PDB file of C-alpha atoms in Angstrom:
ATOM      1  CA  UNK B   1     118.081 -23.976 -42.128  1.00 90.00           C
ATOM      2  CA  UNK B   2     116.527 -26.341 -44.572  1.00 93.00           C
ATOM      3  CA  UNK B   3     116.046 -25.378 -48.065  1.00 96.00           C
ATOM      4  CA  UNK B   4     113.303 -25.622 -50.693  1.00 94.00           C
ATOM      5  CA  UNK B   5     113.994 -25.797 -54.447  1.00 94.00           C
ATOM      6  CA  UNK B   6     113.156 -22.095 -54.781  1.00 94.00           C
ATOM      7  CA  UNK B   7     115.631 -21.335 -51.849  1.00 96.00           C
ATOM      8  CA  UNK B   8     118.283 -23.230 -53.770  1.00 96.00           C
ATOM      9  CA  UNK B   9     117.598 -21.431 -57.128  1.00 96.00           C
ATOM     10  CA  UNK B  10     117.422 -18.020 -55.483  1.00 96.00           C
ATOM     11  CA  UNK B  11     120.747 -18.401 -53.546  1.00 97.00           C
ATOM     12  CA  UNK B  12     122.847 -20.005 -56.197  1.00 97.00           C
ATOM     13  CA  UNK B  13     121.584 -17.190 -58.576  1.00 97.00           C
ATOM     14  CA  UNK B  14     122.288 -14.566 -56.142  1.00 97.00           C
ATOM     15  CA  UNK B  15     125.827 -15.901 -55.485  1.00 97.00           C
ATOM     16  CA  UNK B  16     126.294 -16.512 -59.228  1.00 97.00           C
ATOM     17  CA  UNK B  17     127.308 -20.263 -58.831  1.00 97.00           C
ATOM     18  CA  UNK B  18     125.679 -23.362 -60.071  1.00 97.00           C
ATOM     19  CA  UNK B  19     123.147 -25.290 -57.789  1.00 96.00           C
ATOM     20  CA  UNK B  20     125.487 -28.069 -57.602  1.00 96.00           C
ATOM     21  CA  UNK B  21     128.414 -26.024 -56.574  1.00 97.00           C
ATOM     22  CA  UNK B  22     126.059 -24.180 -53.879  1.00 97.00           C
ATOM     23  CA  UNK B  23     125.131 -27.470 -52.548  1.00 97.00           C
ATOM     24  CA  UNK B  24     128.753 -28.765 -52.182  1.00 97.00           C
ATOM     25  CA  UNK B  25     130.056 -25.450 -50.747  1.00 97.00           C
ATOM     26  CA  UNK B  26     127.116 -24.367 -48.401  1.00 97.00           C
ATOM     27  CA  UNK B  27     124.832 -27.476 -47.553  1.00 97.00           C
ATOM     28  CA  UNK B  28     124.730 -30.711 -45.947  1.00 97.00           C
ATOM     29  CA  UNK B  29     122.218 -33.704 -45.710  1.00 95.00           C
ATOM     30  CA  UNK B  30     120.429 -33.957 -42.329  1.00 95.00           C
ATOM     31  CA  UNK B  31     118.923 -37.252 -41.561  1.00 94.00           C
ATOM     32  CA  UNK B  32     115.668 -36.605 -39.414  1.00 90.00           C
ATOM     33  CA  UNK B  33     114.931 -40.231 -39.023  1.00 89.00           C
ATOM     34  CA  UNK B  34     111.569 -40.061 -40.981  1.00 90.00           C
ATOM     35  CA  UNK B  35     113.080 -38.006 -43.727  1.00 90.00           C
ATOM     36  CA  UNK B  36     116.338 -36.569 -45.134  1.00 94.00           C
ATOM     37  CA  UNK B  37     116.624 -32.838 -45.753  1.00 94.00           C
ATOM     38  CA  UNK B  38     119.028 -30.478 -47.339  1.00 96.00           C
ATOM     39  CA  UNK B  39     120.295 -27.836 -44.881  1.00 96.00           C
ATOM     40  CA  UNK B  40     122.753 -24.963 -44.945  1.00 97.00           C
ATOM     41  CA  UNK B  41     125.947 -25.687 -43.045  1.00 97.00           C
ATOM     42  CA  UNK B  42     126.693 -23.908 -39.907  1.00 96.00           C
ATOM     43  CA  UNK B  43     130.035 -22.431 -38.621  1.00 95.00           C
ATOM     44  CA  UNK B  44     131.873 -24.152 -35.617  1.00 94.00           C
ATOM     45  CA  UNK B  45     129.888 -21.885 -33.106  1.00 92.00           C
ATOM     46  CA  UNK B  46     126.675 -23.174 -34.680  1.00 90.00           C
ATOM     47  CA  UNK B  47     125.923 -19.736 -36.477  1.00 91.00           C
ATOM     48  CA  UNK B  48     124.480 -20.078 -39.978  1.00 94.00           C
ATOM     49  CA  UNK B  49     127.112 -19.992 -42.712  1.00 96.00           C
ATOM     50  CA  UNK B  50     125.639 -16.615 -43.799  1.00 96.00           C
ATOM     51  CA  UNK B  51     125.695 -15.075 -40.369  1.00 93.00           C
ATOM     52  CA  UNK B  52     128.456 -12.466 -40.081  1.00 93.00           C
ATOM     53  CA  UNK B  53     129.063  -9.550 -37.834  1.00 91.00           C
ATOM     54  CA  UNK B  54     125.629  -9.664 -36.279  1.00 86.00           C
ATOM     55  CA  UNK B  55     123.686  -9.953 -39.463  1.00 90.00           C
ATOM     56  CA  UNK B  56     122.674 -12.109 -42.386  1.00 93.00           C
ATOM     57  CA  UNK B  57     124.768 -11.540 -45.564  1.00 95.00           C
ATOM     58  CA  UNK B  58     121.953 -12.945 -47.706  1.00 95.00           C
ATOM     59  CA  UNK B  59     119.075 -11.405 -46.006  1.00 94.00           C
ATOM     60  CA  UNK B  60     117.296 -10.239 -49.115  1.00 94.00           C
ATOM     61  CA  UNK B  61     117.572 -13.743 -50.428  1.00 95.00           C
ATOM     62  CA  UNK B  62     117.372 -15.782 -47.243  1.00 94.00           C
ATOM     63  CA  UNK B  63     115.566 -19.040 -47.202  1.00 95.00           C
ATOM     64  CA  UNK B  64     111.789 -19.278 -46.652  1.00 92.00           C
ATOM     65  CA  UNK B  65     112.489 -21.020 -43.267  1.00 90.00           C
ATOM     66  CA  UNK B  66     114.371 -17.962 -41.962  1.00 90.00           C
ATOM     67  CA  UNK B  67     111.475 -15.627 -43.438  1.00 88.00           C
ATOM     68  CA  UNK B  68     108.777 -17.381 -41.601  1.00 87.00           C
ATOM     69  CA  UNK B  69     110.621 -17.857 -38.420  1.00 86.00           C
ATOM     70  CA  UNK B  70     109.362 -18.336 -35.477  1.00 87.00           C
ATOM     71  CA  UNK B  71     106.070 -19.277 -37.096  1.00 86.00           C
ATOM     72  CA  UNK B  72     107.119 -23.051 -37.719  1.00 83.00           C
ATOM     73  CA  UNK B  73     104.524 -25.648 -37.256  1.00 82.00           C
ATOM     74  CA  UNK B  74     106.568 -27.365 -34.548  1.00 84.00           C
ATOM     75  CA  UNK B  75     106.747 -24.086 -32.558  1.00 87.00           C
ATOM     76  CA  UNK B  76     102.890 -23.607 -33.116  1.00 87.00           C
ATOM     77  CA  UNK B  77     101.940 -27.127 -32.031  1.00 87.00           C
ATOM     78  CA  UNK B  78     101.276 -26.216 -28.452  1.00 91.00           C
ATOM     79  CA  UNK B  79     101.569 -23.455 -25.980  1.00 91.00           C
ATOM     80  CA  UNK B  80     104.415 -25.536 -24.366  1.00 92.00           C
ATOM     81  CA  UNK B  81     106.227 -25.720 -27.660  1.00 91.00           C
ATOM     82  CA  UNK B  82     105.926 -21.836 -28.110  1.00 90.00           C
ATOM     83  CA  UNK B  83     107.028 -21.143 -24.576  1.00 89.00           C
ATOM     84  CA  UNK B  84     110.131 -23.499 -25.101  1.00 90.00           C
ATOM     85  CA  UNK B  85     111.120 -21.689 -28.288  1.00 88.00           C
ATOM     86  CA  UNK B  86     111.034 -18.398 -26.141  1.00 86.00           C
ATOM     87  CA  UNK B  87     113.975 -19.722 -24.038  1.00 86.00           C
ATOM     88  CA  UNK B  88     116.207 -19.686 -27.233  1.00 81.00           C
ATOM     89  CA  UNK B  89     114.620 -16.810 -29.134  1.00 80.00           C
ATOM     90  CA  UNK B  90     114.539 -13.621 -27.399  1.00 76.00           C
ATOM     91  CA  UNK B  91     112.073 -12.354 -30.080  1.00 77.00           C
ATOM     92  CA  UNK B  92     109.382 -14.631 -29.065  1.00 85.00           C
ATOM     93  CA  UNK B  93     106.432 -12.774 -27.394  1.00 85.00           C
ATOM     94  CA  UNK B  94     108.229  -9.360 -28.360  1.00 84.00           C
ATOM     95  CA  UNK B  95     107.433  -6.801 -30.871  1.00 84.00           C
ATOM     96  CA  UNK B  96     104.587  -6.922 -33.409  1.00 86.00           C
ATOM     97  CA  UNK B  97     101.603  -9.102 -32.501  1.00 87.00           C
ATOM     98  CA  UNK B  98     100.534 -11.232 -35.497  1.00 87.00           C
ATOM     99  CA  UNK B  99      96.927 -12.083 -36.235  1.00 91.00           C
ATOM    100  CA  UNK B 100      96.223 -15.736 -36.672  1.00 89.00           C
ATOM    101  CA  UNK B 101      95.505 -15.101 -40.442  1.00 92.00           C
ATOM    102  CA  UNK B 102      98.976 -13.538 -40.825  1.00 90.00           C
ATOM    103  CA  UNK B 103     100.577 -16.638 -39.215  1.00 88.00           C
ATOM    104  CA  UNK B 104      98.580 -18.976 -41.465  1.00 88.00           C
ATOM    105  CA  UNK B 105      99.660 -17.114 -44.537  1.00 88.00           C
ATOM    106  CA  UNK B 106     103.376 -17.723 -43.505  1.00 84.00           C
ATOM    107  CA  UNK B 107     102.606 -21.407 -42.764  1.00 85.00           C
ATOM    108  CA  UNK B 108     100.803 -21.586 -46.328  1.00 88.00           C
ATOM    109  CA  UNK B 109     104.142 -20.351 -47.858  1.00 85.00           C
ATOM    110  CA  UNK B 110     105.809 -23.641 -46.613  1.00 83.00           C
ATOM    111  CA  UNK B 111     103.164 -25.764 -48.060  1.00 85.00           C
ATOM    112  CA  UNK B 112     103.508 -24.142 -51.292  1.00 88.00           C
ATOM    113  CA  UNK B 113     107.257 -24.484 -51.384  1.00 89.00           C
ATOM    114  CA  UNK B 114     108.240 -27.904 -49.774  1.00 87.00           C
ATOM    115  CA  UNK B 115     111.679 -28.691 -48.427  1.00 88.00           C
ATOM    116  CA  UNK B 116     114.226 -30.224 -50.712  1.00 89.00           C
ATOM    117  CA  UNK B 117     115.064 -33.995 -50.204  1.00 89.00           C
ATOM    118  CA  UNK B 118     118.371 -35.315 -51.243  1.00 89.00           C
ATOM    119  CA  UNK B 119     118.422 -37.501 -54.455  1.00 80.00           C
TER     120      UNK B 119
END
């Protein structure tokens, strides 16, 4: 999960550690080719470092990327992308049906809170 500046501030505050300590303990730099981003580390089984016993241990303070999932620009780029996401996410096409306006609100949150880039 990629982090924004606000995510970093919220999580380090919640865990009562400095931003630098949070970055050292819970984050890694991911090279995407066109950009580098700061991401939460994963456990050996690829679960998020904050996923434990079937739940998120930081749920109330989870990163924006988690809050707006599965409404990521990449997933909404085409019907094929959305369908492909459904193979990995059992919640796709299940539960509440969101109006286009609600989805756009979620996407706008990301534009207002861009992802962190390593220094």
